[in-house]
XYZ file of C-alpha atoms in Angstrom:
506
model
C -82.508 12.747 -28.189
C -79.862 13.725 -25.642
C -82.067 16.600 -24.569
C -84.957 14.248 -24.085
C -82.918 11.835 -22.034
C -81.511 14.631 -19.957
C -85.054 15.774 -19.133
C -86.155 12.301 -18.211
C -83.211 11.241 -16.036
C -81.265 12.789 -13.254
C -78.367 14.988 -14.343
C -75.925 12.723 -12.484
C -76.670 9.847 -14.864
C -76.096 11.912 -17.971
C -72.265 11.468 -18.186
C -72.615 7.699 -17.957
C -75.447 7.609 -20.439
C -73.550 9.784 -22.879
C -70.517 7.503 -22.663
C -72.657 4.421 -23.232
C -74.422 5.957 -26.231
C -71.082 6.880 -27.791
C -69.880 3.333 -27.248
C -73.018 1.937 -28.911
C -72.604 4.325 -31.806
C -68.938 3.384 -32.321
C -69.788 -0.311 -32.139
C -72.643 0.022 -34.609
C -70.424 2.008 -36.971
C -67.696 -0.632 -36.777
C -70.131 -3.455 -37.541
C -71.632 -1.593 -40.499
C -68.129 -0.910 -41.908
C -67.304 -4.612 -41.558
C -70.541 -5.515 -43.405
C -69.746 -3.032 -46.157
C -66.266 -4.513 -46.606
C -67.952 -7.923 -46.981
C -70.308 -6.598 -49.675
C -73.465 -6.361 -47.519
C -75.015 -2.941 -47.992
C -78.646 -3.695 -46.932
C -80.183 -5.473 -43.935
C -83.633 -6.368 -42.667
C -85.112 -4.191 -39.898
C -85.261 -5.646 -36.367
C -88.601 -6.618 -34.953
C -89.971 -4.008 -32.538
C -89.722 -4.531 -28.814
C -92.729 -5.765 -26.977
C -92.313 -3.203 -24.253
C -90.559 -0.205 -25.786
C -91.751 2.017 -22.958
C -89.164 0.517 -20.572
C -85.631 1.861 -20.841
C -83.004 -0.524 -19.450
C -84.986 -3.762 -19.718
C -84.223 -7.012 -21.493
C -86.651 -9.694 -22.719
C -86.160 -13.237 -21.228
C -88.184 -16.070 -22.332
C -91.117 -13.933 -23.000
C -90.698 -12.073 -19.684
C -88.601 -8.994 -18.823
C -86.220 -7.974 -15.982
C -84.940 -4.577 -14.957
C -81.393 -3.348 -15.376
C -80.957 -3.249 -11.602
C -81.972 -6.912 -11.335
C -79.347 -7.861 -13.892
C -76.735 -5.874 -11.966
C -77.665 -7.675 -8.734
C -77.339 -11.001 -10.452
C -73.908 -9.938 -11.783
C -72.776 -8.910 -8.306
C -73.723 -12.307 -6.872
C -71.851 -14.043 -9.660
C -68.776 -11.852 -9.141
C -68.698 -12.609 -5.413
C -68.607 -16.311 -6.231
C -65.780 -15.677 -8.716
C -63.707 -14.066 -5.952
C -64.269 -17.095 -3.720
C -63.548 -19.897 -6.149
C -60.128 -20.721 -7.583
C -58.852 -17.976 -9.846
C -59.705 -18.316 -13.526
C -58.559 -15.676 -15.926
C -61.408 -16.424 -18.343
C -64.038 -15.961 -15.641
C -62.608 -12.594 -14.672
C -62.407 -11.414 -18.275
C -66.021 -12.452 -18.863
C -67.275 -10.797 -15.670
C -65.484 -7.552 -16.451
C -66.876 -7.640 -19.958
C -70.410 -8.065 -18.607
C -69.865 -5.212 -16.179
C -69.531 -2.751 -19.045
C -73.346 -2.714 -19.549
C -73.863 -1.367 -16.051
C -71.136 1.204 -15.721
C -72.950 3.889 -17.734
C -75.794 4.112 -15.197
C -76.064 6.441 -12.235
C -75.058 6.163 -8.598
C -77.303 3.106 -8.160
C -74.553 1.174 -9.992
C -71.779 2.159 -7.562
C -71.719 -1.395 -6.089
C -71.036 -2.674 -9.600
C -68.220 -0.174 -9.972
C -66.718 -1.175 -6.599
C -66.957 -4.842 -7.501
C -65.367 -4.120 -10.869
C -62.506 -2.405 -9.072
C -62.126 -5.419 -6.764
C -62.149 -7.789 -9.711
C -59.464 -5.770 -11.477
C -57.300 -5.646 -8.354
C -57.816 -9.341 -7.722
C -57.007 -10.154 -11.337
C -53.848 -8.053 -11.270
C -52.782 -9.625 -7.991
C -53.459 -13.173 -9.158
C -51.662 -12.595 -12.454
C -48.704 -11.149 -10.521
C -48.641 -14.231 -8.306
C -48.720 -16.507 -11.348
C -46.063 -14.474 -13.168
C -43.841 -14.445 -10.098
C -44.232 -18.178 -9.548
C -43.619 -18.806 -13.249
C -40.285 -16.955 -13.066
C -39.342 -18.804 -9.893
C -40.101 -22.203 -11.405
C -38.398 -21.332 -14.688
C -35.215 -20.334 -12.841
C -35.385 -23.466 -10.707
C -35.654 -25.670 -13.788
C -33.207 -23.999 -16.136
C -31.109 -21.664 -13.934
C -30.914 -19.395 -16.901
C -28.904 -16.238 -16.510
C -31.148 -14.670 -19.166
C -34.065 -14.776 -16.760
C -34.022 -12.162 -14.049
C -34.460 -13.417 -10.525
C -37.538 -12.455 -8.542
C -36.881 -9.941 -5.780
C -37.759 -11.136 -2.291
C -39.391 -7.766 -1.575
C -41.761 -8.304 -4.516
C -42.765 -11.720 -3.163
C -43.314 -10.197 0.288
C -45.623 -7.568 -1.204
C -47.735 -10.231 -2.924
C -47.978 -12.228 0.303
C -48.713 -9.215 2.468
C -52.325 -8.710 1.240
C -54.783 -9.231 4.076
C -57.394 -10.254 3.242
C -56.300 -11.850 0.016
C -57.873 -10.268 -3.098
C -59.000 -13.664 -4.411
C -58.502 -17.380 -4.134
C -55.257 -18.223 -5.943
C -54.155 -21.802 -5.137
C -50.666 -21.154 -6.518
C -50.094 -18.701 -3.685
C -49.256 -21.574 -1.322
C -46.525 -22.736 -3.665
C -45.079 -19.219 -3.843
C -45.273 -18.983 -0.080
C -43.131 -22.129 0.235
C -40.460 -20.494 -1.897
C -40.737 -17.327 0.205
C -40.250 -19.239 3.447
C -37.213 -20.982 2.039
C -35.852 -17.629 0.877
C -36.469 -16.173 4.339
C -34.508 -19.007 5.959
C -31.704 -18.572 3.454
C -31.639 -14.815 4.080
C -31.214 -15.474 7.792
C -28.350 -17.867 7.024
C -26.654 -15.177 4.929
C -27.078 -12.583 7.687
C -25.657 -15.008 10.231
C -22.736 -15.858 7.959
C -21.911 -12.164 7.554
C -21.940 -11.590 11.308
C -18.682 -12.038 13.252
C -19.992 -14.596 15.678
C -19.962 -17.495 15.324
C -17.268 -17.737 12.677
C -17.817 -20.153 9.826
C -15.441 -21.779 7.407
C -14.715 -20.747 3.846
C -16.329 -24.013 2.700
C -19.544 -23.023 4.499
C -19.506 -19.685 2.736
C -18.897 -21.312 -0.629
C -21.750 -23.796 -0.127
C -24.051 -21.012 0.977
C -23.083 -18.924 -2.053
C -23.865 -21.856 -4.346
C -27.263 -22.320 -2.718
C -28.012 -18.602 -2.931
C -26.923 -18.471 -6.557
C -29.066 -21.492 -7.496
C -32.085 -20.212 -5.579
C -34.667 -18.507 -7.858
C -35.456 -15.658 -5.464
C -32.899 -12.895 -5.071
C -31.587 -12.595 -1.482
C -30.843 -9.018 -0.478
C -27.402 -9.580 1.070
C -26.268 -12.183 -1.447
C -24.058 -9.697 -3.287
C -22.435 -8.725 -0.022
C -21.822 -12.385 0.740
C -20.222 -12.932 -2.675
C -18.019 -9.848 -2.226
C -16.973 -10.997 1.239
C -16.187 -14.463 -0.077
C -14.146 -13.009 -2.925
C -12.269 -10.734 -0.514
C -11.668 -13.652 1.831
C -10.224 -15.754 -0.989
C -7.931 -12.932 -2.067
C -6.854 -12.451 1.548
C -6.182 -16.167 2.013
C -4.247 -16.225 -1.252
C -2.089 -13.307 -0.062
C -1.480 -15.042 3.271
C -0.447 -18.233 1.497
C 1.935 -16.273 -0.706
C 3.557 -14.720 2.364
C 3.829 -18.081 4.102
C 5.245 -19.879 1.056
C 7.690 -17.087 0.144
C 11.299 -18.278 0.011
C 13.246 -15.189 -1.071
C 14.929 -13.303 1.811
C 13.417 -9.940 2.820
C 10.722 -10.240 0.118
C 7.758 -9.402 2.397
C 7.216 -5.991 3.969
C 6.273 -5.885 7.651
C 3.361 -3.529 6.925
C 1.800 -6.129 4.635
C 1.786 -8.721 7.435
C 0.110 -6.365 9.889
C -2.404 -5.324 7.228
C -3.266 -8.971 6.586
C -3.607 -9.533 10.331
C -5.990 -6.571 10.628
C -8.083 -7.684 7.651
C -8.341 -11.270 8.828
C -9.523 -10.148 12.267
C -12.380 -8.253 10.615
C -13.372 -11.247 8.522
C -16.235 -13.342 9.979
C -14.763 -16.557 8.662
C -12.303 -19.135 9.927
C -9.013 -19.111 8.013
C -6.720 -22.103 8.661
C -3.645 -20.090 7.633
C -4.255 -17.538 10.395
C -2.015 -19.319 12.902
C 0.820 -19.542 10.402
C 0.489 -15.822 9.712
C 0.566 -15.050 13.441
C 3.629 -17.288 13.786
C 5.387 -15.284 11.081
C 4.470 -12.040 12.856
C 5.850 -13.432 16.130
C 9.137 -14.131 14.361
C 9.161 -10.534 13.111
C 8.652 -9.212 16.625
C 11.453 -11.435 17.976
C 13.796 -10.183 15.270
C 12.828 -6.576 16.060
C 13.616 -7.083 19.756
C 17.061 -8.509 18.984
C 17.821 -5.740 16.507
C 16.737 -2.999 18.930
C 18.971 -4.463 21.632
C 21.853 -4.431 19.185
C 21.108 -0.821 18.186
C 21.042 0.336 21.805
C 24.522 -0.815 22.760
C 27.900 -0.834 21.061
C 27.706 -2.922 17.928
C 30.384 -5.508 17.529
C 31.032 -6.842 14.062
C 31.256 -10.423 15.265
C 27.949 -10.262 17.160
C 26.285 -8.464 14.288
C 27.360 -11.067 11.757
C 26.104 -13.795 14.104
C 22.712 -12.022 14.145
C 22.743 -11.839 10.349
C 23.496 -15.530 10.127
C 20.525 -16.275 12.377
C 18.116 -14.209 10.245
C 19.882 -14.619 6.921
C 17.033 -16.478 5.175
C 14.169 -14.628 6.878
C 11.582 -13.784 4.241
C 10.317 -10.616 5.954
C 12.014 -7.277 5.421
C 12.440 -6.069 9.028
C 13.403 -2.343 9.010
C 15.640 -2.642 12.073
C 17.471 -5.601 10.545
C 17.895 -3.732 7.280
C 19.319 -0.761 9.200
C 21.875 -3.032 10.848
C 22.725 -4.478 7.441
C 23.267 -0.946 6.176
C 25.587 -0.188 9.094
C 27.422 -3.439 8.423
C 27.695 -2.662 4.715
C 29.108 0.781 5.473
C 31.672 -0.781 7.795
C 32.687 -3.403 5.215
C 33.094 -0.711 2.550
C 35.182 1.363 4.959
C 37.385 -1.638 5.800
C 37.918 -2.324 2.098
C 38.853 1.307 1.555
C 41.159 1.128 4.534
C 42.878 -2.038 3.307
C 43.460 -0.526 -0.119
C 44.975 2.597 1.419
C 47.353 0.633 3.633
C 48.898 -1.451 0.837
C 52.679 -0.658 0.736
C 51.920 2.588 2.469
C 55.455 2.854 3.920
C 56.984 2.789 0.443
C 55.095 5.766 -0.854
C 57.057 8.975 -1.262
C 54.008 11.260 -0.991
C 53.607 10.717 2.738
C 51.867 14.059 3.136
C 49.078 12.738 0.862
C 49.112 9.560 2.905
C 48.508 11.624 6.046
C 45.565 13.372 4.391
C 44.072 10.099 3.163
C 44.437 8.356 6.496
C 43.043 11.378 8.338
C 39.952 11.248 6.129
C 39.641 7.480 6.605
C 40.040 7.890 10.369
C 37.349 10.582 10.448
C 34.918 8.424 8.457
C 35.712 5.417 10.616
C 34.859 7.365 13.747
C 31.380 7.984 12.305
C 30.677 4.285 11.782
C 27.911 2.792 13.932
C 29.830 -0.463 14.055
C 32.999 -1.005 16.043
C 35.855 -2.011 13.716
C 39.306 -3.193 14.767
C 40.833 -1.596 11.702
C 40.216 1.858 13.151
C 43.025 1.435 15.678
C 45.259 0.196 12.877
C 44.467 3.321 10.881
C 45.344 5.461 13.866
C 48.726 3.727 14.209
C 49.415 3.991 10.486
C 48.490 7.660 10.616
C 51.058 8.213 13.364
C 53.632 6.364 11.285
C 52.814 8.487 8.237
C 53.145 11.655 10.296
C 56.501 10.371 11.533
C 57.634 9.733 7.970
C 56.613 13.266 6.987
C 58.871 14.572 9.781
C 61.691 12.332 8.544
C 61.295 13.729 5.044
C 61.523 17.218 6.520
C 64.726 16.208 8.290
C 66.212 15.026 5.020
C 64.865 17.984 3.079
C 66.032 20.736 5.436
C 68.329 20.895 8.387
C 66.625 20.280 11.686
C 67.880 20.398 15.234
C 69.446 17.377 16.832
C 66.760 17.394 19.528
C 64.077 17.183 16.847
C 65.909 14.372 15.089
C 66.503 12.477 18.316
C 62.823 12.835 19.291
C 61.839 11.680 15.809
C 63.965 8.553 16.082
C 62.540 7.824 19.511
C 59.030 8.086 18.026
C 60.029 5.859 15.114
C 61.399 3.279 17.524
C 58.155 3.370 19.497
C 56.185 2.838 16.254
C 58.659 0.099 15.235
C 59.499 1.729 11.915
C 63.097 2.679 12.741
C 64.372 -0.018 10.380
C 62.667 1.520 7.376
C 65.068 2.884 4.778
C 63.907 6.428 5.412
C 64.643 6.259 9.106
C 67.919 4.443 8.532
C 68.942 7.471 6.476
C 67.823 9.777 9.272
C 69.677 7.579 11.713
C 72.852 8.001 9.680
C 72.354 11.759 9.673
C 71.957 11.688 13.430
C 75.023 9.488 13.828
C 77.102 11.780 11.627
C 75.912 14.793 13.560
C 76.674 13.139 16.886
C 80.072 12.049 15.647
C 80.803 15.577 14.475
C 79.716 16.980 17.799
C 82.040 14.565 19.626
C 84.925 15.518 17.365
C 84.274 19.216 17.817
C 84.011 18.784 21.537
C 87.479 17.176 21.481
C 88.859 19.989 19.290
C 87.448 22.655 21.556
C 88.719 20.902 24.652
C 92.300 20.603 23.364
C 94.754 22.952 21.683
C 93.986 21.859 18.143
C 95.463 23.222 15.014
C 93.577 25.787 12.988
C 93.224 23.431 10.059
C 91.262 21.036 12.306
C 88.718 23.783 12.938
C 88.572 24.521 9.254
C 88.190 20.830 8.458
C 85.379 20.525 11.007
C 83.548 23.402 9.423
C 83.945 21.905 5.950
C 82.677 18.530 7.097
C 79.596 20.096 8.750
C 78.359 21.152 5.354
C 77.706 17.522 4.462
C 75.680 16.885 7.588
C 71.888 17.490 7.144
C 71.291 18.773 10.647
C 71.594 21.862 12.755
C 74.853 21.334 14.720
C 74.798 23.046 18.113
C 78.617 23.426 18.269
C 79.045 24.707 14.734
C 78.658 28.307 15.809
C 81.222 27.872 18.570
C 83.712 26.397 16.130
C 83.166 29.154 13.608
C 83.518 31.783 16.324
C 86.754 30.202 17.617
C 88.192 30.048 14.110
C 87.212 33.639 13.443
C 88.792 34.728 16.701
C 91.993 32.853 15.878
C 92.180 34.404 12.453
C 91.615 37.836 13.907
C 94.383 37.270 16.462
C 96.781 36.108 13.796
C 96.063 39.183 11.789
C 96.773 41.335 14.794
C 100.018 39.511 15.601
C 101.329 39.454 12.066
C 103.436 42.652 12.375
C 105.184 41.287 15.388
C 105.990 38.024 13.787
C 107.857 39.403 10.742
C 111.483 38.083 10.955
C 113.243 40.892 9.181
C 112.366 44.435 8.258
C 113.251 45.651 4.862
C 113.431 49.300 5.913
C 113.747 51.190 9.097
C 110.371 51.947 10.473
C 109.289 55.461 10.723
C 109.161 57.096 14.028
C 105.413 56.998 14.157
C 105.136 53.344 13.069
C 107.065 51.743 15.886
C 105.256 48.881 17.615
C 104.145 49.448 21.059
C 104.741 46.974 23.857
C 101.215 47.527 25.124
C 99.774 46.309 21.827
C 101.903 43.196 21.996
C 100.697 42.520 25.435
């Protein structure tokens, strides 16, 4: 049969004919199987056609039309379907009817093109209806379970020119699209830096965007900006309402200032933040002026009193506080070291301690009055060390006299230590006066000997002691030499060689 058909028709029609015959065969087989399942195994034969010689004809009221005429009629009907309001049933029926023509040859290409148009129009119309259905469902229920329609998808549906078919609901969808377009422009304007809007405007716009059934492209960006703005405003309010001293870092304030300048929204707390930053800058100027010159404790404490409750941690102010703290610690150390310092017996250790304190005090950035006191006390301690040396070993009278002069200058001459040194000096001076009198007069030898004995109790180097000792030694030597001449009576006659000579006596 296929061979016969292939000989009768053009080879181009064969693929379509073969497909149609297979469809008829499958349909016939399906119907027969259904009849068998229902118990019908036999059927009456169909009456023969009146004109079996025509392939592709149908009988109509006793007359017949060609397949091409039916196709033309279908095309006219399909054109009307595209023009009237969209009906899904009409499109399904037309596409179903088109199946009888699609197996034919190239003469049915208009039917195929129309079928393609119907399918495209149907898909487009169904997409419009589906899109509008989602939009209306969101508008009515605002359900988070329903995904919003993308504005780009709506734009694609509205961009067809000419429109595939007549879908009345398109106008309704277009109204939503226009509203979405206006809202998108509002979002873009709100995200721009000029003009600035208020946080309330942003919040209202976010509510409108969230409640709108069509997804706006930059809505997420708007929500993120609004969230960031709220966090920023909250941080600014925390800084402004902070009460604890030095609780806010300067860098945080400048960071907030930078972020708020980039934010296209009006923040009422901005002026308060700028006022706080101006206070920081004023404090920095005062601190830098203090750091440049000599820092006086009184002026520095006055500055601290002015900025005592300032909530911002200004680095320059903290540096001054550190200098002040170091000075206070040094003063405390100094005061502890100076307690009853004159009564201590280890004055050499006192000198070492005060020297260390003086050296550390010289490194202080803050001028302290106690430094001069330490210097004076160090001189006094050094003077006491010299006094202890005087009492521990014999020193010259010049050294002792100079020491007492220094003690008088330092006003410590009435200390017990220096009173002892003063007594040593007085004893030495008294001894020197006595010796001077002995040496100036013809004193007895015992006076010289007594002077020498008394010098041993004097803790000083006596300048005249050597003279006295030398005079006594000379006297004793002379007496020894004169002893032979002073003997009153000789027990025996001297030998000739032992006679005293007059020259020796002279």
